[in-house]
Coordinates of C-alpha atoms in Angstrom, one line a residue:
M1 CA -3.2 17.6 20.2
P2 CA -1.0 17.5 17.0
L3 CA 0.6 14.1 16.2
S4 CA 4.1 13.4 16.1
A5 CA 6.1 10.6 14.7
S6 CA 9.2 8.9 16.0
V7 CA 11.6 8.4 13.1
L8 CA 14.7 6.1 12.9
I9 CA 17.1 7.6 10.5
D10 CA 18.8 5.5 8.0
G11 CA 22.6 5.1 8.6
P12 CA 25.4 3.6 10.5
R13 CA 24.3 5.1 13.9
H14 CA 21.1 5.1 15.9
L15 CA 19.5 8.3 15.3
E16 CA 15.8 8.5 16.4
F17 CA 14.0 11.8 16.5
S18 CA 10.5 13.1 16.7
Y19 CA 8.8 15.1 13.9
A20 CA 5.5 16.7 13.4
I21 CA 3.0 15.0 11.0
P22 CA 1.5 17.4 8.5
D23 CA -2.3 17.3 8.3
D24 CA -2.2 16.5 4.5
V25 CA -0.3 13.1 4.9
A26 CA -1.7 12.4 8.5
P27 CA -4.4 9.8 7.4
Q28 CA -1.7 7.8 5.5
V29 CA 1.0 7.9 7.9
A30 CA 1.4 4.9 10.1
V31 CA 4.1 2.8 12.1
G32 CA 6.4 1.2 9.4
S33 CA 6.0 4.1 6.9
R34 CA 9.0 5.2 5.2
V35 CA 9.4 9.0 5.3
R36 CA 12.0 11.9 4.3
V37 CA 12.7 14.3 6.9
P38 CA 15.0 17.3 7.6
L39 CA 18.1 16.6 9.5
Q40 CA 20.5 19.6 10.2
N41 CA 21.3 21.0 7.0
R42 CA 20.3 18.0 4.7
S43 CA 17.3 15.6 4.1
A44 CA 17.4 12.0 5.1
L45 CA 15.2 8.9 4.9
G46 CA 13.9 6.9 7.7
T47 CA 11.4 4.5 9.1
I48 CA 8.4 5.7 11.5
L49 CA 8.7 3.5 14.6
A50 CA 5.9 5.1 16.7
I51 CA 3.0 7.7 16.5
G52 CA 1.5 9.5 19.2
E53 CA 0.3 13.0 20.5
E54 CA 3.3 15.1 21.6
T55 CA 2.9 16.2 25.3
E56 CA 6.4 16.9 26.4
I57 CA 7.6 19.1 23.7
D58 CA 5.9 22.0 22.1
P59 CA 4.6 20.7 18.7
A60 CA 5.5 24.1 17.2
S61 CA 9.1 23.2 17.9
L62 CA 9.1 20.0 15.9
K63 CA 10.0 20.0 12.3
P64 CA 7.6 18.5 10.1
L65 CA 8.0 15.4 7.7
T66 CA 9.2 16.5 4.5
A67 CA 7.4 13.6 2.6
L68 CA 5.9 10.3 2.9
L69 CA 7.6 8.0 0.4
D70 CA 4.8 5.3 -0.1
D71 CA 1.0 5.1 0.2
Q72 CA 1.5 2.1 2.4
P73 CA 3.7 1.2 5.3
V74 CA 6.5 -1.3 4.3
L75 CA 6.7 -2.7 7.9
T76 CA 3.9 -3.8 10.2
P77 CA 3.8 -2.9 13.8
T78 CA 4.5 -6.3 14.8
L79 CA 7.6 -6.5 12.7
V80 CA 8.7 -3.2 14.3
E81 CA 8.2 -4.7 17.8
L82 CA 10.2 -7.9 16.6
A83 CA 13.0 -5.7 15.6
R84 CA 13.0 -3.8 18.8
W85 CA 13.0 -7.2 20.7
I86 CA 16.0 -8.5 18.5
A87 CA 17.8 -5.4 19.2
S88 CA 17.3 -5.6 23.0
Y89 CA 17.8 -9.3 23.2
Y90 CA 21.0 -9.6 21.2
G91 CA 22.4 -6.0 22.1
A92 CA 22.2 -5.0 18.6
A93 CA 21.8 -1.4 17.2
L94 CA 18.1 -1.0 16.2
E95 CA 19.0 0.7 13.0
S96 CA 21.0 -2.4 11.9
V97 CA 18.1 -4.7 12.7
I98 CA 15.6 -2.5 10.7
R99 CA 18.3 -2.6 8.0
S100 CA 18.3 -6.4 7.9
V101 CA 14.5 -6.3 7.8
L102 CA 14.2 -4.0 4.8
P103 CA 15.6 -5.0 1.5
E104 CA 18.0 -2.6 0.0
A105 CA 15.5 -1.8 -2.7
V106 CA 13.0 -0.5 -0.1
R107 CA 15.5 1.5 1.7
S108 CA 16.6 3.3 -1.5
N109 CA 15.4 6.6 -2.5
S110 CA 13.9 5.3 -5.8
H111 CA 11.7 2.7 -4.2
S112 CA 8.0 3.0 -4.8
F113 CA 5.1 0.6 -5.1
K114 CA 4.0 -0.4 -8.6
K115 CA 0.9 1.6 -9.6
Q116 CA -1.6 0.8 -12.4
K117 CA -4.3 3.2 -13.8
A118 CA -8.0 2.6 -13.3
A119 CA -11.1 4.1 -14.7
Q120 CA -14.2 4.8 -12.8
L121 CA -17.5 6.4 -13.7
T122 CA -18.3 9.8 -12.1
T123 CA -21.6 8.4 -11.2
P124 CA -23.4 5.0 -12.0
C125 CA -25.4 6.8 -14.8
P126 CA -23.5 9.8 -15.9
L127 CA -25.4 10.1 -19.3
D128 CA -29.2 10.0 -19.9
P129 CA -30.6 7.8 -22.7
P130 CA -30.7 10.3 -25.4
Q131 CA -27.0 11.0 -24.8
I132 CA -26.2 7.5 -24.7
E133 CA -28.0 6.9 -28.0
S134 CA -26.0 9.7 -29.5
L135 CA -22.7 8.5 -28.2
Q136 CA -23.5 5.1 -29.9
K137 CA -24.0 6.8 -33.2
R138 CA -21.1 9.3 -33.1
A139 CA -18.5 7.3 -31.0
P140 CA -19.4 3.7 -30.6
R141 CA -16.2 2.6 -29.0
Q142 CA -16.9 5.2 -26.2
A143 CA -20.4 3.8 -25.9
E144 CA -18.9 0.3 -25.4
V145 CA -16.6 1.4 -22.7
L146 CA -19.2 3.3 -21.0
A147 CA -21.7 0.1 -21.2
Y148 CA -18.8 -2.1 -20.0
L149 CA -18.1 0.1 -16.9
Q150 CA -21.7 0.2 -15.9
T151 CA -21.6 -3.6 -15.4
Q152 CA -18.8 -3.3 -12.7
P153 CA -20.3 -4.0 -9.3
D154 CA -20.7 -0.8 -7.0
N155 CA -19.2 1.3 -9.8
N156 CA -15.9 -0.1 -8.7
P157 CA -12.5 1.2 -10.5
T158 CA -11.5 -1.1 -13.3
L159 CA -8.0 -1.3 -14.5
L160 CA -7.1 0.1 -17.9
T161 CA -5.3 -3.1 -18.8
T162 CA -8.6 -5.0 -18.1
I163 CA -10.6 -2.5 -20.2
N164 CA -8.2 -2.8 -23.1
N165 CA -8.3 -6.7 -23.0
E166 CA -12.2 -6.6 -23.1
I167 CA -12.3 -3.8 -25.6
P168 CA -9.4 -3.6 -27.8
G169 CA -8.1 -0.1 -28.6
A170 CA -10.2 1.4 -25.7
S171 CA -7.4 3.7 -24.5
A172 CA -8.5 6.6 -26.8
A173 CA -12.1 6.2 -25.8
V174 CA -11.3 6.3 -22.2
K175 CA -9.4 9.6 -22.6
A176 CA -12.2 11.0 -24.5
L177 CA -14.8 10.1 -21.8
E178 CA -12.4 11.4 -19.2
K179 CA -12.4 14.9 -20.7
K180 CA -16.2 14.8 -21.1
G181 CA -16.3 14.1 -17.4
V182 CA -18.1 11.0 -17.8
L183 CA -15.3 9.0 -15.8
T184 CA -12.1 9.6 -13.9
V185 CA -8.7 7.9 -14.2
T186 CA -6.7 7.3 -11.1
E187 CA -3.7 5.2 -9.9
Q188 CA -3.7 2.3 -7.9
I189 CA -1.2 0.2 -6.1
A190 CA -0.8 -3.0 -8.0
T191 CA -0.8 -6.1 -5.7
R192 CA 0.5 -9.4 -6.8
D193 CA -0.6 -12.8 -5.7
P194 CA 2.1 -15.4 -6.7
H195 CA -0.4 -18.2 -6.3
A196 CA -3.3 -16.6 -8.3
A197 CA -3.0 -19.1 -11.1
E198 CA -2.7 -22.1 -8.7
T199 CA -5.3 -24.4 -7.4
F200 CA -5.0 -25.9 -3.8
L201 CA -6.6 -29.0 -3.1
P202 CA -7.5 -30.1 0.5
S203 CA -5.4 -33.0 1.8
D204 CA -6.9 -36.1 3.0
P205 CA -6.8 -36.8 6.8
L206 CA -3.6 -38.7 7.8
S207 CA -3.6 -41.9 9.6
L208 CA -1.6 -42.3 12.8
N209 CA 0.7 -45.3 13.2
P210 CA 0.4 -47.3 16.6
Q211 CA 3.2 -45.3 18.3
Q212 CA 1.8 -42.0 17.1
A213 CA -1.7 -42.9 18.4
E214 CA -0.3 -44.1 21.7
A215 CA 1.6 -40.8 22.1
L216 CA -1.4 -38.8 21.2
D217 CA -3.6 -40.7 23.6
A218 CA -1.1 -40.0 26.5
I219 CA -0.9 -36.3 25.7
A220 CA -4.7 -36.0 25.5
R221 CA -5.3 -37.6 28.9

């Protein structure tokens, strides 16, 4: 059966409608995804709250999602369930709870994840030895980029910023190699670790004072 998505429309009122999920975006659509949908004679933004096989409504009667705004969901299923619980427990509108969970920057139409370009060899060995030798003579910078990419484990994509840091002025060489079909350049979502430059040291076990030891002993019995 075709998949459908229950979408909560952004706005002051609780408007939740079912939409068909187009096949071309089905693998990326998930609970918590932000989408654009048709609504009467206009388009609207919304958040997917549930996904399932449509059984009561003819799938052909459902309007399809217009667009998937981001490659990854902005809410986890756990957060969606938490929002539902808050709305039920406090008698609040679910849309207002979702609005409080999503920052304004995420709810805006202009929001998107920051992306970076990365290069990856089309195959682990795209050129044979004579071709590599010829490249080293005619375009040594391209040969240097090729050799560097061949050192990447499992031929994983490498950010262009990383390549340029290792090989200054490599941008032109990457473009030339892309035209030759030696490598491909794709976009990847840039992830940020705020603690990447920090080192965390394990703390020493703490000693209990007599009162704490006595309380722990009473609890453990």
